[in-house]
CSV table of C-alpha atoms in Angstrom, one decimal:
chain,number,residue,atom,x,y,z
A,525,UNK,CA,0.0,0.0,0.0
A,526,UNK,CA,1.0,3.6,-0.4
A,527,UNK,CA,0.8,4.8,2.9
A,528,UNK,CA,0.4,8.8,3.3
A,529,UNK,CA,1.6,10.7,6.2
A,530,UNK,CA,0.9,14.0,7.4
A,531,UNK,CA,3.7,16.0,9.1
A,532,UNK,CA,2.4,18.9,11.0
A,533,UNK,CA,0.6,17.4,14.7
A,534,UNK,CA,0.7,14.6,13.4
A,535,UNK,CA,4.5,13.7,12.8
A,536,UNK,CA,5.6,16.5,14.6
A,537,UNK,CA,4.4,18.4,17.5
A,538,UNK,CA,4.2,22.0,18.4
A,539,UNK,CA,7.5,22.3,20.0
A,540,UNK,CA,9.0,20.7,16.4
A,541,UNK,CA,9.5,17.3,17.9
A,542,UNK,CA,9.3,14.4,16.6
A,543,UNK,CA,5.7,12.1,18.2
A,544,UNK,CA,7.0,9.1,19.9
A,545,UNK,CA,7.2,5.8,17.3
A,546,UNK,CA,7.6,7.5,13.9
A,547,UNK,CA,11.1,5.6,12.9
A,548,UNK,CA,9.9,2.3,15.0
A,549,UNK,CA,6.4,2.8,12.7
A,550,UNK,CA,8.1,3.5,8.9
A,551,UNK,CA,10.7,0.8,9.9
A,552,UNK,CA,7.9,-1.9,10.4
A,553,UNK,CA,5.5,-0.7,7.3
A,554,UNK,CA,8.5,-1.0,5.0
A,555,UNK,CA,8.7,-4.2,6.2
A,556,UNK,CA,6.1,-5.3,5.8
A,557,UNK,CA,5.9,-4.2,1.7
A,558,UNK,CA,4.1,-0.8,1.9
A,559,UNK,CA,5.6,2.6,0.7
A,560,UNK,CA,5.8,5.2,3.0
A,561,UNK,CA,5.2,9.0,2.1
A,562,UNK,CA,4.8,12.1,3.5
A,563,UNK,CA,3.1,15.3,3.1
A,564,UNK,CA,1.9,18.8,4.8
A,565,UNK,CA,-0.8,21.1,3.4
A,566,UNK,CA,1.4,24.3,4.4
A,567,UNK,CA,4.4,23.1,2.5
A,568,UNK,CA,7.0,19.8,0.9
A,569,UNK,CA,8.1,18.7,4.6
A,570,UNK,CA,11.5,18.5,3.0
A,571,UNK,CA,12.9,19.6,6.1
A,572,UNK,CA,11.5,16.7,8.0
A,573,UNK,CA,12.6,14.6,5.6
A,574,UNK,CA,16.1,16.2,6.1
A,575,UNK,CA,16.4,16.9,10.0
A,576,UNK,CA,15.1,13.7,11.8
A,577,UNK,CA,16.7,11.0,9.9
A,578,UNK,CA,14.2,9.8,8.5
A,579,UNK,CA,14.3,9.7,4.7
A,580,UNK,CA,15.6,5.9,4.5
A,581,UNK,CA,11.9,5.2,5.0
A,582,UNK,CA,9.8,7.6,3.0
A,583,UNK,CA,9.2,7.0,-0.6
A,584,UNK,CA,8.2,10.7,-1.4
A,585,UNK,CA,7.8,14.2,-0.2
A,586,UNK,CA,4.8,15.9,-1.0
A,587,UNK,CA,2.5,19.0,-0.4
A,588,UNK,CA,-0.9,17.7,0.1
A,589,UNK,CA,-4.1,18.8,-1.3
A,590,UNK,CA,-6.6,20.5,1.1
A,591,UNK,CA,-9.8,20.1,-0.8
A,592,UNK,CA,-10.5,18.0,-3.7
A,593,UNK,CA,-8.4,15.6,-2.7
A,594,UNK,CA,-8.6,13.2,-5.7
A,595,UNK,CA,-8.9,15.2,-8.1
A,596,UNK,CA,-5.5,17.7,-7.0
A,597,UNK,CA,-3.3,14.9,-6.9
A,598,UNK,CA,-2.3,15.6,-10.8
A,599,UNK,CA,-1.6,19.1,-9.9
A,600,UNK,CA,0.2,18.5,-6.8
A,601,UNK,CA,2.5,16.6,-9.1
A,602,UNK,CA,2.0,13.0,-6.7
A,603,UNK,CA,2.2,10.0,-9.3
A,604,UNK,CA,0.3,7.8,-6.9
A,605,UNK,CA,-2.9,7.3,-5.2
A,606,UNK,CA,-2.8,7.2,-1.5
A,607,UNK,CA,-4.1,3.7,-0.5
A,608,UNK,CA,-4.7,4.9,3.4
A,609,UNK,CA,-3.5,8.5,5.1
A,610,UNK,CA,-2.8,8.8,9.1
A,611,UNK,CA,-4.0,12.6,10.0
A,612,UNK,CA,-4.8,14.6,12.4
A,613,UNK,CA,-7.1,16.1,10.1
A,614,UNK,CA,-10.5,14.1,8.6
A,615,UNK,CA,-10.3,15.5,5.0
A,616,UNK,CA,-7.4,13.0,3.7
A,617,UNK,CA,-8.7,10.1,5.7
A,618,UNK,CA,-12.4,10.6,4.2
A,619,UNK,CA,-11.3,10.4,0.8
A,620,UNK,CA,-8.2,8.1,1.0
A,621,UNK,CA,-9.2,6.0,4.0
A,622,UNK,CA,-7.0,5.7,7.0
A,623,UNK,CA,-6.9,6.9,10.5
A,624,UNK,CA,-6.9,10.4,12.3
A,625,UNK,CA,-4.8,10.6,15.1
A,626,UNK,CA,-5.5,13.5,17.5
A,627,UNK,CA,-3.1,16.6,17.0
A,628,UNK,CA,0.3,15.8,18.7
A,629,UNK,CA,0.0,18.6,21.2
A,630,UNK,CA,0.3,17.3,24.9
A,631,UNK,CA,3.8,16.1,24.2
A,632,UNK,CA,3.9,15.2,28.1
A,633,UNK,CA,1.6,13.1,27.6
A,634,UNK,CA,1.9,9.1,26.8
A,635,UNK,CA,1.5,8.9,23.1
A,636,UNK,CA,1.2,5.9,21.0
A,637,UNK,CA,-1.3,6.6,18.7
A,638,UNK,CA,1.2,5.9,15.7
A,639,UNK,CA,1.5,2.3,17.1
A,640,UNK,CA,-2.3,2.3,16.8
A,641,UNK,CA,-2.0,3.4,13.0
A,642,UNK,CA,-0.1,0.8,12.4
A,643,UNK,CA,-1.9,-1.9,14.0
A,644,UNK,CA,-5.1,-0.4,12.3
A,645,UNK,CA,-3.2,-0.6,8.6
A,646,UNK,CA,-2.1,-4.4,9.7
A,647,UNK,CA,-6.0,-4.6,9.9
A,648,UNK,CA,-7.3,-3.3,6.6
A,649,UNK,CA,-4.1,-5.6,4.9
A,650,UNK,CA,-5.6,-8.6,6.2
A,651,UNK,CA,-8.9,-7.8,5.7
A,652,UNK,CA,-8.8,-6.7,2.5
């Protein structure tokens, strides 16, 4: 599957962290077969990409369409179709499919909701 992150709260947090279990989470999808991309609707999160290390996972760097979803692709210059979107956001998971995370916010706060991505993506592969 082409698996489509978001960055901004949902990657990374207010304080420009990065949410607990993003490597541990791209390591195990790329494992298991799935392409891993990101994406922000403010900008190409090149510098995600770039800072955290991170870029031996990802397949692609993107900005992301904020309306329209399928139909901006093309003009967004992305040359594939999100099979499933994790988000803090509804829009991308409504059209794609996936699974909204809350915003990544309360950084003192346990987090594992990318753990919870995963396992719901090792769902919908079994399922499906």
């Amino acid at each position: 599957m082409n698996i489509f992150f978001d960055c901004d709260f949902t990657l990374t947090g207010i304080h420009g962290k990065l949410r607990p279990y993003v490597k541990e989470v791209f390591e195990m999808l790329n494992n298991d077969g799935h392409k891993v991309y990101i994406w922000s609707g403010v900008r190409a999160p090149w510098d995600i990409y770039n800072f955290f290390g991170i870029g031996e996972y990802i397949s692609g760097v993107y900005l992301k369409p904020l309306e329209d979803h399928h139909q901006l692709l093309e003009h967004y210059r992305i040359p594939v179709t999100p099979d499933f979107c994790v988000d803090d956001n509804t829009g991308p998971v409504e059209a794609f499919g996936g699974y909204v995370v809350p915003p990544y916010i309360y950084v003192e706060q346990p987090d594992d909701y990318l753990l919870r991505a995963w396992e719901n993506i090792r769902e919908t592969t079994l399922h499906s």
